[in-house]
Short mmCIF file of C-alpha atoms in Angstrom, two decimals:
data_model
loop_
_atom_site.label_atom_id
_atom_site.label_comp_id
_atom_site.label_asym_id
_atom_site.label_seq_id
_atom_site.Cartn_x
_atom_site.Cartn_y
_atom_site.Cartn_z
CA MET A 1 227.86 329.17 153.94
CA LYS A 2 224.52 327.43 154.34
CA ILE A 3 221.38 328.50 156.15
CA GLU A 4 219.09 325.67 157.16
CA GLN A 5 215.67 326.00 155.65
CA ARG A 6 212.84 326.07 158.14
CA ASP A 7 209.24 325.24 157.34
CA LEU A 8 207.74 328.23 155.59
CA PRO A 9 205.11 330.11 157.58
CA GLU A 10 201.61 330.31 156.17
CA LYS A 11 201.21 333.99 157.05
CA VAL A 12 203.72 336.82 157.45
CA SER A 13 203.57 340.58 157.58
CA VAL A 14 206.22 341.10 154.89
CA ALA A 15 207.59 338.73 152.26
CA ILE A 16 210.84 339.52 150.46
CA VAL A 17 211.90 337.83 147.23
CA GLY A 18 215.65 337.96 146.67
CA ALA A 19 218.37 337.36 149.27
CA GLY A 20 221.05 339.62 147.87
CA PRO A 21 222.38 342.62 149.81
CA VAL A 22 219.18 344.65 149.39
CA GLY A 23 216.75 341.90 150.35
CA LEU A 24 218.90 340.73 153.26
CA MET A 25 219.27 344.30 154.51
CA ALA A 26 215.51 344.83 154.40
CA ALA A 27 214.98 341.56 156.27
CA ASN A 28 217.43 342.60 159.00
CA LEU A 29 215.79 346.01 159.34
CA LEU A 30 212.33 344.48 159.56
CA GLY A 31 213.64 341.97 162.07
CA THR A 32 215.04 344.82 164.14
CA TYR A 33 211.64 346.52 164.03
CA GLY A 34 209.91 343.33 165.22
CA ILE A 35 208.08 342.58 161.95
CA CYS A 36 207.24 338.98 161.01
CA THR A 37 209.14 338.48 157.76
CA LEU A 38 209.85 335.77 155.18
CA ILE A 39 212.75 336.15 152.74
CA ILE A 40 213.22 333.60 149.97
CA ASP A 41 215.78 333.05 147.25
CA ARG A 42 215.93 330.47 144.48
CA ASN A 43 219.68 329.95 144.92
CA PRO A 44 221.07 327.33 147.33
CA THR A 45 222.92 329.88 149.48
CA THR A 46 224.38 333.38 149.43
CA MET A 47 226.63 334.48 146.58
CA ASP A 48 230.22 333.20 146.52
CA ILE A 49 231.58 335.74 143.99
CA PRO A 50 231.80 339.53 144.26
CA ARG A 51 229.61 341.86 142.26
CA ALA A 52 229.25 345.13 144.14
CA ILE A 53 232.58 346.26 145.54
CA ALA A 54 231.97 349.49 147.48
CA ILE A 55 229.63 350.51 150.28
CA ASP A 56 229.34 354.23 150.94
CA ASP A 57 228.78 356.05 154.22
CA GLU A 58 225.00 356.05 153.84
CA GLY A 59 225.00 352.31 153.18
CA ALA A 60 227.26 351.69 156.16
CA ARG A 61 224.89 353.74 158.29
CA THR A 62 221.99 351.57 157.16
CA LEU A 63 224.05 348.54 158.18
CA GLN A 64 224.61 350.23 161.54
CA ALA A 65 220.83 350.42 161.99
CA THR A 66 220.76 346.61 161.97
CA GLY A 67 223.57 346.36 164.54
CA LEU A 68 225.79 344.44 162.11
CA ASP A 69 228.29 347.18 161.29
CA ARG A 70 230.64 345.95 164.01
CA ASP A 71 230.70 342.50 162.41
CA PHE A 72 231.23 343.69 158.85
CA MET A 73 232.94 347.08 158.59
CA PRO A 74 236.30 345.87 160.04
CA HIS A 75 236.54 343.66 156.92
CA THR A 76 236.30 346.66 154.57
CA VAL A 77 239.04 348.90 153.18
CA PRO A 78 238.35 352.66 153.44
CA ALA A 79 238.93 354.38 150.12
CA GLY A 80 241.98 356.58 149.85
CA GLY A 81 240.62 358.68 147.00
CA ALA A 82 240.83 358.51 143.21
CA ARG A 83 243.37 359.30 140.51
CA TYR A 84 242.71 359.98 136.83
CA TYR A 85 245.26 359.22 134.09
CA ASP A 86 245.25 360.51 130.53
CA HIS A 87 245.87 358.49 127.36
CA ASP A 88 249.62 358.50 127.97
CA GLY A 89 249.36 357.32 131.57
CA VAL A 90 250.07 360.75 133.05
CA PRO A 91 247.92 361.69 136.09
CA PHE A 92 245.78 364.73 135.36
CA ALA A 93 243.57 364.82 138.46
CA GLU A 94 243.56 363.36 141.94
CA VAL A 95 241.28 363.55 144.95
CA GLY A 96 241.82 362.43 148.51
CA ALA A 97 239.27 360.91 150.85
CA PRO A 98 236.86 363.59 152.15
CA PRO A 99 236.10 363.81 155.87
CA PRO A 100 233.25 361.62 157.17
CA GLU A 101 229.82 363.16 157.62
CA PHE A 102 227.56 360.21 158.39
CA GLY A 103 229.79 358.29 160.78
CA PHE A 104 231.82 356.23 158.31
CA PRO A 105 234.37 356.83 155.52
CA ARG A 106 232.65 358.07 152.38
CA ARG A 107 233.56 354.92 150.43
CA ASN A 108 234.60 351.48 151.66
CA TYR A 109 235.70 348.55 149.51
CA PHE A 110 234.37 345.15 150.47
CA PHE A 111 233.98 341.51 149.46
CA GLN A 112 230.30 340.95 148.65
CA PRO A 113 230.16 337.30 149.76
CA GLU A 114 231.38 338.41 153.20
CA MET A 115 228.66 341.05 153.42
CA GLU A 116 225.93 338.62 152.40
CA ARG A 117 227.21 336.08 154.94
CA VAL A 118 227.06 338.63 157.76
CA LEU A 119 223.57 339.76 156.75
CA ALA A 120 222.24 336.21 156.37
CA GLU A 121 223.67 335.05 159.67
CA GLY A 122 222.32 338.20 161.30
CA LEU A 123 218.79 336.99 160.64
CA ALA A 124 219.32 334.15 163.12
CA ARG A 125 218.82 336.77 165.85
CA PHE A 126 215.13 337.00 165.03
CA GLU A 127 212.61 334.25 165.74
CA HIS A 128 210.07 336.19 163.68
CA VAL A 129 212.21 336.17 160.49
CA THR A 130 212.51 333.14 158.20
CA LEU A 131 215.22 332.84 155.55
CA ALA A 132 214.67 330.15 152.93
CA PHE A 133 217.08 329.29 150.13
CA ASN A 134 216.19 326.87 147.30
CA ALA A 135 212.77 328.51 147.38
CA ASN A 136 211.54 329.70 144.00
CA LEU A 137 208.62 332.08 143.55
CA TRP A 138 206.40 330.55 140.90
CA ARG A 139 203.72 333.21 140.87
CA PHE A 140 201.99 335.73 143.08
CA SER A 141 198.70 337.59 143.21
CA SER A 142 197.70 340.64 145.19
CA ASP A 143 194.44 342.14 146.34
CA GLU A 144 193.42 345.00 148.60
CA ASP A 145 194.11 342.92 151.72
CA GLY A 146 197.47 341.34 150.92
CA VAL A 147 199.64 339.25 148.62
CA THR A 148 199.60 335.49 148.03
CA LEU A 149 202.87 333.84 147.01
CA GLU A 150 203.08 330.41 145.43
CA ILE A 151 206.52 328.95 146.15
CA ASP A 152 207.90 325.88 144.38
CA GLY A 153 204.46 325.13 142.99
CA SER A 154 202.95 323.74 146.18
CA VAL A 155 203.56 326.12 149.10
CA ARG A 156 201.31 329.12 149.58
CA VAL A 157 202.26 332.01 151.82
CA ARG A 158 200.05 334.98 152.58
CA ALA A 159 201.76 338.32 153.27
CA ASP A 160 200.47 341.77 154.03
CA TYR A 161 203.16 343.27 151.80
CA LEU A 162 205.78 342.11 149.28
CA ILE A 163 209.24 343.56 148.60
CA ALA A 164 210.65 342.60 145.21
CA ALA A 165 214.44 342.51 145.57
CA ASP A 166 214.79 339.89 142.84
CA GLY A 167 217.33 341.71 140.71
CA ALA A 168 217.68 343.24 137.28
CA ASN A 169 215.57 340.56 135.60
CA SER A 170 212.83 340.81 138.22
CA SER A 171 209.96 338.45 137.47
CA ILE A 172 207.81 340.40 139.92
CA ARG A 173 208.37 343.65 138.04
CA GLU A 174 207.55 341.86 134.79
CA THR A 175 204.33 340.45 136.25
CA LEU A 176 203.33 343.93 137.38
CA GLY A 177 203.87 345.18 133.83
CA LEU A 178 206.30 347.91 134.88
CA ALA A 179 208.61 349.07 132.11
CA MET A 180 212.26 349.93 132.65
CA GLU A 181 212.93 353.40 131.22
CA GLY A 182 216.36 354.59 130.11
CA ASP A 183 219.30 353.36 128.04
CA THR A 184 221.72 350.48 127.58
CA TYR A 185 225.40 351.28 126.99
CA PRO A 186 226.58 350.25 123.52
CA GLN A 187 229.89 348.87 124.85
CA ASP A 188 230.35 345.86 127.09
CA TRP A 189 232.94 345.83 129.86
CA LEU A 190 235.24 343.02 130.94
CA VAL A 191 235.35 342.75 134.75
CA VAL A 192 238.22 340.89 136.44
CA ASP A 193 238.46 340.34 140.21
CA THR A 194 241.90 339.34 141.49
CA GLU A 195 243.79 338.53 144.68
CA ASN A 196 247.46 339.07 145.65
CA ASP A 197 247.72 342.28 143.67
CA PRO A 198 251.11 344.06 143.69
CA ASP A 199 249.39 347.47 143.83
CA PRO A 200 248.71 348.21 147.53
CA GLU A 201 247.29 351.72 147.10
CA PRO A 202 243.70 352.11 148.41
CA VAL A 203 243.08 354.44 145.48
CA SER A 204 240.71 353.98 142.54
CA LYS A 205 242.59 354.57 139.29
CA PHE A 206 240.78 355.67 136.14
CA PHE A 207 242.79 355.22 132.94
CA CYS A 208 241.01 357.47 130.47
CA ARG A 209 242.57 356.08 127.30
CA SER A 210 241.22 356.69 123.84
CA ASP A 211 241.74 353.10 122.67
CA ARG A 212 240.49 351.19 125.72
CA PRO A 213 239.43 352.98 128.92
CA PHE A 214 239.85 350.89 132.06
CA VAL A 215 239.56 351.16 135.82
CA SER A 216 241.57 349.65 138.69
CA ILE A 217 239.73 349.54 142.03
CA PRO A 218 241.06 348.42 145.43
CA ALA A 219 239.51 345.38 147.06
CA PRO A 220 239.92 343.65 150.42
CA ARG A 221 242.28 340.73 150.94
CA GLY A 222 245.02 342.39 148.91
CA GLY A 223 242.99 342.27 145.71
CA ARG A 224 241.81 344.63 143.01
CA ARG A 225 239.04 344.82 140.45
CA TYR A 226 239.86 345.70 136.85
CA GLU A 227 237.24 346.85 134.35
CA PHE A 228 238.12 347.16 130.64
CA GLN A 229 235.88 348.59 127.96
CA LEU A 230 235.45 346.17 125.07
CA GLN A 231 235.52 347.37 121.51
CA THR A 232 232.95 346.87 118.80
CA GLY A 233 233.28 343.37 117.38
CA GLU A 234 234.99 341.86 120.44
CA ARG A 235 232.98 338.87 121.61
CA ALA A 236 232.40 338.28 125.31
CA GLU A 237 233.21 334.56 125.06
CA ASP A 238 236.63 335.37 123.60
CA MET A 239 237.45 338.08 126.13
CA VAL A 240 236.87 335.94 129.25
CA ALA A 241 239.55 333.40 128.32
CA PRO A 242 242.30 333.52 131.01
CA ALA A 243 244.99 333.96 128.35
CA ARG A 244 243.17 337.01 126.97
CA VAL A 245 242.73 338.44 130.46
CA ARG A 246 246.47 338.11 131.07
CA GLU A 247 247.06 340.20 127.95
CA PHE A 248 244.85 342.94 129.33
CA LEU A 249 246.61 342.89 132.69
CA ALA A 250 250.18 342.49 131.38
CA PRO A 251 251.06 346.21 131.67
CA LEU A 252 249.84 346.19 135.27
CA ARG A 253 250.67 342.82 136.79
CA SER A 254 251.38 339.16 136.17
CA LEU A 255 248.56 336.79 136.94
CA ALA A 256 248.60 333.24 138.27
CA ASP A 257 245.49 331.09 137.96
CA GLU A 258 245.01 331.08 141.74
CA ASP A 259 244.88 334.89 141.74
CA LEU A 260 241.74 334.96 139.58
CA ILE A 261 238.48 335.20 141.54
CA ARG A 262 236.08 336.02 138.73
CA ILE A 263 236.02 336.98 135.05
CA THR A 264 232.81 338.20 133.46
CA VAL A 265 231.43 340.63 130.90
CA TYR A 266 228.78 343.18 131.81
CA THR A 267 226.49 345.30 129.70
CA PHE A 268 225.98 348.49 131.69
CA GLN A 269 222.51 349.97 131.81
CA ALA A 270 221.03 353.25 132.99
CA ARG A 271 217.38 352.40 133.60
CA ILE A 272 214.64 352.92 136.15
CA ALA A 273 211.22 351.37 136.69
CA ALA A 274 208.22 353.45 135.70
CA ARG A 275 206.98 353.10 139.29
CA PHE A 276 208.51 351.69 142.47
CA SER A 277 205.25 350.32 143.86
CA VAL A 278 201.94 348.87 142.78
CA GLY A 279 199.43 348.33 145.55
CA ARG A 280 201.07 346.20 148.23
CA VAL A 281 204.15 345.33 146.16
CA PHE A 282 207.35 347.40 146.32
CA LEU A 283 210.40 347.21 144.06
CA ALA A 284 213.86 347.67 145.58
CA GLY A 285 217.45 347.56 144.35
CA ASP A 286 218.17 346.36 140.82
CA ALA A 287 214.52 345.41 140.39
CA ALA A 288 213.79 349.16 140.53
CA HIS A 289 216.88 350.77 138.97
CA LEU A 290 220.00 349.77 137.04
CA THR A 291 223.07 351.96 137.45
CA PRO A 292 226.40 351.99 135.58
CA PRO A 293 229.24 351.30 138.02
CA PHE A 294 231.26 354.48 137.56
CA ALA A 295 229.99 356.20 140.73
CA GLY A 296 229.71 353.03 142.83
CA GLN A 297 226.04 353.69 143.60
CA GLY A 298 224.11 350.66 142.30
CA MET A 299 223.94 348.59 145.48
CA ASN A 300 224.05 351.68 147.69
CA SER A 301 220.90 353.06 146.08
CA GLY A 302 219.28 349.71 146.80
CA LEU A 303 220.25 349.92 150.47
CA ARG A 304 218.57 353.33 150.62
CA ASP A 305 215.45 351.71 149.16
CA ALA A 306 215.57 349.02 151.84
CA HIS A 307 215.80 351.48 154.72
CA ASN A 308 213.09 353.75 153.34
CA ILE A 309 210.46 351.09 152.75
CA SER A 310 211.30 349.02 155.85
CA TRP A 311 210.66 351.70 158.45
CA LYS A 312 207.47 352.75 156.69
CA LEU A 313 206.15 349.19 156.56
CA ALA A 314 207.00 348.80 160.24
CA ALA A 315 205.17 352.03 161.12
CA VAL A 316 202.06 350.95 159.22
CA LEU A 317 202.08 347.42 160.62
CA ALA A 318 202.57 348.75 164.17
CA GLY A 319 199.58 351.07 163.80
CA GLN A 320 201.67 354.25 163.92
CA ALA A 321 200.62 355.34 160.44
CA ASP A 322 197.95 354.74 157.82
CA PRO A 323 198.86 352.67 154.74
CA THR A 324 198.88 355.91 152.75
CA LEU A 325 202.36 356.54 154.24
CA LEU A 326 203.63 353.85 151.86
CA ASP A 327 202.77 356.06 148.89
CA SER A 328 205.75 358.21 149.88
CA TYR A 329 208.18 355.38 149.03
CA ASP A 330 207.94 356.03 145.30
CA LEU A 331 207.78 359.79 145.91
CA GLU A 332 210.98 359.80 147.97
CA ARG A 333 213.08 357.12 146.33
CA ARG A 334 212.44 357.22 142.60
CA GLY A 335 213.82 360.72 141.97
CA PRO A 336 217.01 360.28 144.04
CA ALA A 337 217.62 356.83 142.54
CA TRP A 338 217.43 358.30 139.04
CA ALA A 339 219.75 361.13 140.10
CA MET A 340 222.34 358.52 141.09
CA VAL A 341 221.92 356.80 137.72
CA GLN A 342 222.56 360.13 136.01
CA LEU A 343 225.58 360.74 138.24
CA ALA A 344 227.05 357.42 137.12
CA VAL A 345 226.40 358.31 133.47
CA ALA A 346 228.17 361.65 133.97
CA MET A 347 231.13 359.90 135.58
CA GLY A 348 231.24 357.54 132.63
CA GLU A 349 231.46 360.49 130.26
CA ILE A 350 234.56 361.64 132.14
CA ILE A 351 236.15 358.19 132.14
CA MET A 352 235.41 356.82 128.69
CA PRO A 353 235.22 359.44 125.91
CA GLN A 354 237.00 357.87 122.96
CA ALA A 355 237.09 360.62 120.36
CA ARG A 356 240.45 362.35 120.63
CA GLU A 357 238.88 365.80 120.58
CA ASP A 358 236.57 364.86 123.48
CA ILE A 359 239.52 363.55 125.49
CA ASP A 360 241.58 366.67 124.83
CA PHE A 361 238.63 368.87 125.78
CA ARG A 362 238.09 367.01 129.08
CA ASN A 363 241.77 367.06 130.02
CA GLY A 364 242.10 370.71 129.09
CA ILE A 365 239.11 371.71 131.20
CA LEU A 366 240.39 369.82 134.24
CA ARG A 367 243.88 371.24 133.88
CA GLN A 368 242.45 374.75 133.58
CA PHE A 369 240.70 374.13 136.89
CA GLU A 370 244.16 374.15 138.50
CA ARG A 371 243.80 377.94 138.34
CA PHE A 372 240.43 377.74 140.09
CA PRO A 373 240.84 375.34 143.04
CA GLN A 374 237.23 375.60 144.19
CA ALA A 375 235.85 374.68 140.76
CA ARG A 376 238.35 371.85 140.37
CA ASP A 377 237.52 370.59 143.87
CA PHE A 378 233.82 370.64 143.00
CA ILE A 379 234.35 368.42 139.95
CA ILE A 380 237.05 366.04 141.18
CA ASN A 381 235.57 365.56 144.65
CA MET A 382 232.20 364.75 143.05
CA LYS A 383 230.51 367.48 145.05
CA PHE A 384 227.87 367.38 142.35
CA LYS A 385 226.83 364.02 143.84
CA PRO A 386 223.22 364.48 145.00
CA ARG A 387 222.99 365.01 148.75
CA PRO A 388 220.83 362.61 150.79
CA HIS A 389 217.80 364.87 150.73
CA TYR A 390 214.14 364.30 149.84
CA SER A 391 212.12 367.06 148.19
CA GLY A 392 208.77 365.56 149.16
CA GLY A 393 207.25 363.09 151.58
CA PRO A 394 206.35 363.08 155.30
CA PHE A 395 208.23 366.21 156.36
CA VAL A 396 207.04 369.34 158.13
CA ASP A 397 207.58 372.79 156.58
CA LEU A 398 209.88 371.34 153.97
CA HIS A 399 209.80 374.48 151.83
CA THR A 400 209.27 377.17 154.46
CA GLN A 401 212.32 376.90 156.71
CA SER A 402 213.66 380.33 157.59
CA PHE A 403 217.34 379.57 157.02
CA ALA A 404 219.38 377.94 154.27
CA GLY A 405 221.10 375.50 156.63
CA SER A 406 217.89 373.68 157.52
CA LEU A 407 218.22 369.91 157.76
CA VAL A 408 214.51 369.22 157.28
CA GLY A 409 214.22 366.65 154.50
CA ALA A 410 217.92 365.79 154.76
CA MET A 411 219.79 362.96 156.41
CA LEU A 412 220.96 363.96 159.88
CA PRO A 413 224.76 364.08 160.04
CA GLN A 414 226.05 361.47 162.46
CA VAL A 415 227.91 363.24 165.23
CA GLU A 416 230.88 361.59 166.89
CA LEU A 417 230.53 361.34 170.66
CA ASP A 418 232.91 361.99 173.52
CA ALA A 419 234.15 358.49 174.32
CA ALA A 420 234.81 359.41 177.96
CA ALA A 421 231.19 360.39 178.51
CA SER A 422 229.33 357.76 176.49
CA ASP A 423 229.33 354.05 175.83
CA ALA A 424 228.75 354.79 172.13
CA ALA A 425 231.28 356.27 169.72
CA ARG A 426 228.66 357.22 167.11
CA MET A 427 225.39 358.98 167.75
CA ASP A 428 223.12 356.42 166.09
CA ASP A 429 224.24 353.69 168.48
CA ALA A 430 222.56 355.62 171.30
CA LEU A 431 219.36 356.58 169.47
CA GLY A 432 217.58 353.23 169.17
CA ASP A 433 215.73 352.11 166.06
CA GLY A 434 212.64 354.33 166.14
CA PHE A 435 211.80 358.01 166.11
CA VAL A 436 213.96 360.47 168.07
CA LEU A 437 213.38 363.95 169.48
CA LEU A 438 216.73 365.74 169.49
CA ALA A 439 217.35 368.94 171.46
CA GLN A 440 220.56 370.89 171.96
CA ALA A 441 219.62 373.67 174.41
CA PRO A 442 218.68 373.14 178.09
CA ASP A 443 215.36 374.99 177.86
CA THR A 444 214.21 373.00 174.84
CA VAL A 445 215.18 369.68 176.42
CA HIS A 446 213.11 370.43 179.53
CA PHE A 447 210.10 371.29 177.37
CA MET A 448 210.64 368.11 175.38
CA ALA A 449 210.87 365.95 178.51
CA GLN A 450 207.67 367.39 179.95
CA ASN A 451 205.59 367.15 176.78
CA GLN A 452 206.92 364.43 174.47
CA GLU A 453 204.59 361.65 175.66
CA ALA A 454 201.53 363.86 175.41
CA LEU A 455 202.52 365.26 172.03
CA TRP A 456 203.73 362.06 170.33
CA PRO A 457 201.98 359.10 172.02
CA GLU A 458 201.83 356.95 168.88
CA LEU A 459 205.48 357.45 167.87
CA ARG A 460 207.07 357.01 171.30
CA PRO A 461 210.18 358.97 170.25
CA VAL A 462 213.38 358.71 172.28
CA PRO A 463 214.20 362.12 173.84
CA VAL A 464 217.86 363.06 173.47
CA LEU A 465 219.99 366.06 174.46
CA LEU A 466 223.02 366.61 172.28
CA GLY A 467 225.12 368.67 174.66
CA ASP A 468 226.83 368.83 178.04
CA ALA A 469 224.07 369.85 180.44
CA MET A 470 221.97 368.28 183.16
CA VAL A 471 218.96 366.41 181.80
CA PRO A 472 215.65 365.36 183.33
CA GLY A 473 214.92 361.71 183.96
CA GLY A 474 214.14 359.70 180.85
CA VAL A 475 216.27 361.90 178.57
CA THR A 476 219.46 360.50 177.03
CA ARG A 477 222.43 362.87 177.17
CA LEU A 478 225.04 362.64 174.43
CA ILE A 479 228.17 364.79 174.62
CA PRO A 480 229.41 365.50 171.10
CA ARG A 481 232.87 365.95 169.69
CA SER A 482 233.48 368.86 167.37
CA GLY A 483 233.57 368.23 163.64
CA LEU A 484 231.83 368.64 160.31
CA ALA A 485 228.69 366.76 161.38
CA LEU A 486 228.24 368.72 164.61
CA ALA A 487 228.60 372.05 162.79
CA ALA A 488 225.69 371.13 160.50
CA VAL A 489 223.45 370.05 163.39
CA ARG A 490 224.22 373.27 165.30
CA ALA A 491 222.15 375.17 162.73
CA HIS A 492 219.15 373.96 164.76
CA ARG A 493 220.64 374.61 168.21
CA ASP A 494 217.50 376.34 169.54
CA GLN A 495 214.99 373.96 167.95
CA ILE A 496 213.79 370.43 168.53
CA LEU A 497 214.38 367.98 165.69
CA LEU A 498 212.10 365.03 164.97
CA ILE A 499 214.27 362.30 163.45
CA ARG A 500 212.79 359.44 161.43
CA PRO A 501 214.03 355.85 161.86
CA ASP A 502 216.04 356.19 158.63
CA ARG A 503 217.79 359.23 160.22
CA TYR A 504 216.16 361.83 158.01
CA VAL A 505 214.99 365.00 159.76
CA ALA A 506 211.19 365.02 159.62
CA ALA A 507 210.62 368.33 161.41
CA ALA A 508 212.41 371.20 163.14
CA PHE A 509 210.39 373.38 165.49
CA TRP A 510 210.62 375.77 168.41
CA PRO A 511 208.77 374.79 171.61
CA ASP A 512 206.09 377.41 170.94
CA ASP A 513 205.34 375.73 167.61
CA ALA A 514 205.25 372.18 168.95
CA MET A 515 201.49 371.70 168.65
CA ALA A 516 201.48 372.90 165.05
CA ALA A 517 204.41 370.62 164.20
CA VAL A 518 202.64 367.65 165.78
CA ALA A 519 199.47 368.34 163.82
CA ALA A 520 201.36 368.77 160.56
CA PHE A 521 203.35 365.56 160.92
CA ARG A 522 200.34 363.59 162.11
CA ALA A 523 198.57 364.69 158.94
CA HIS A 524 201.28 362.84 156.99
CA LEU A 525 200.90 359.70 159.08
CA ARG A 526 197.11 359.65 159.39
CA PRO A 527 195.56 361.81 156.66
CA CYS A 528 192.30 359.86 156.84
CA GLN A 529 191.77 360.80 160.48
CA ASP A 530 192.67 364.43 159.89
CA ALA A 531 190.54 364.86 156.78
#
């Protein structure tokens, strides 16, 4: 796939370096928000080989915010769960696919070149977004008013802000002098992507062997990904030979040359940048954090970065918030990104202990959990995975909610809608791309309709009733279907929720507290005015 390169603009609001999934997602989000954006990449086109292989429900929801989920998600394979095998090939633990909470299956396998193609072609919708391949950032400089990029040695572009999505070896991060903190795994892993695999199960299989742990992961197009841990002394250049790969795969499948998509060796790292932003420059994706693959969260963490910084940049550039709002990007994203790195490390400890006593201990613990289903379910279903929740940032009464089920600071579950009463099947499709005021009770929706313009003139939130009742003019009515997501939202049935563009709940308040909630949230957006 090829995108024609247009003349580069001299001035943009946001420049993005790196046209991988994270950079392309940010560009689509900014395009959706109406922000003049330039995205460049030194490569001639999008990637033609897979790297990331799974997009989770949060990542799919971010894709939904760009309107491209309908083009891409039908090409994915929903995960059917995971199965763990001991050294002798005997299954010792299995988990099915949990129910959806954010509108999509929890884990979906995909072909990365297809995703990048959809994202790149999606930018053609926006006259105010320029995508340029074969464009290499030579250097950049920033000051208190913006960032100047020198591209290919002769082209200068001025941007208000810069997003560095230029990967693990980010030259922008290096120029900023930001260290990567953490560890590098001592073992390399051989990664083999195949087609025409005889194993049709949409199940990830973890072979926790003492001699050579390996993983078999479903992929679209009838393929699978295999990952084998290399041993000390095994050289990468020897291991990638097709004949050697066939030896690895022999117990699982035969392999014709045409079935091989990619063979490579990775060194897994668990690292995070000391800061995610310096002045007007923001790191995202692998430029900010490097995650072992065991939890499938590397790219997905990057997509969370993209959504978080994109809506905040749009709010600042549209005059809805002071630039100080951008300080919350590092505050909100760095901690959760590191939590996902640690989750992947913990998963790796389950998959690849090599000392026999460690393996026996792990297997014994998991088998003992058969007597305690709730404890076993907690471990095997990865319920220790950090929830999409921020412990700081632009939220109201984050620590003073009166009930444990409060969604303030958390991602709003995506409720399924009654298809007979709505054109949309998922709630987000009816919410627009900005702020939302969500009510569930008739009295609160009438208050909201009468006061929302006066209370929130700068945000222009969309007023929505989630329920089957008559609504005033200008209010969108959504009739929900029952389910896990609706049950969580019902905890706030008598309150009004202020929803951010990234679908996190910024505030929950009763009508009598509306003025106080407005003042508190405005203090996050415009602290200089309220000082």
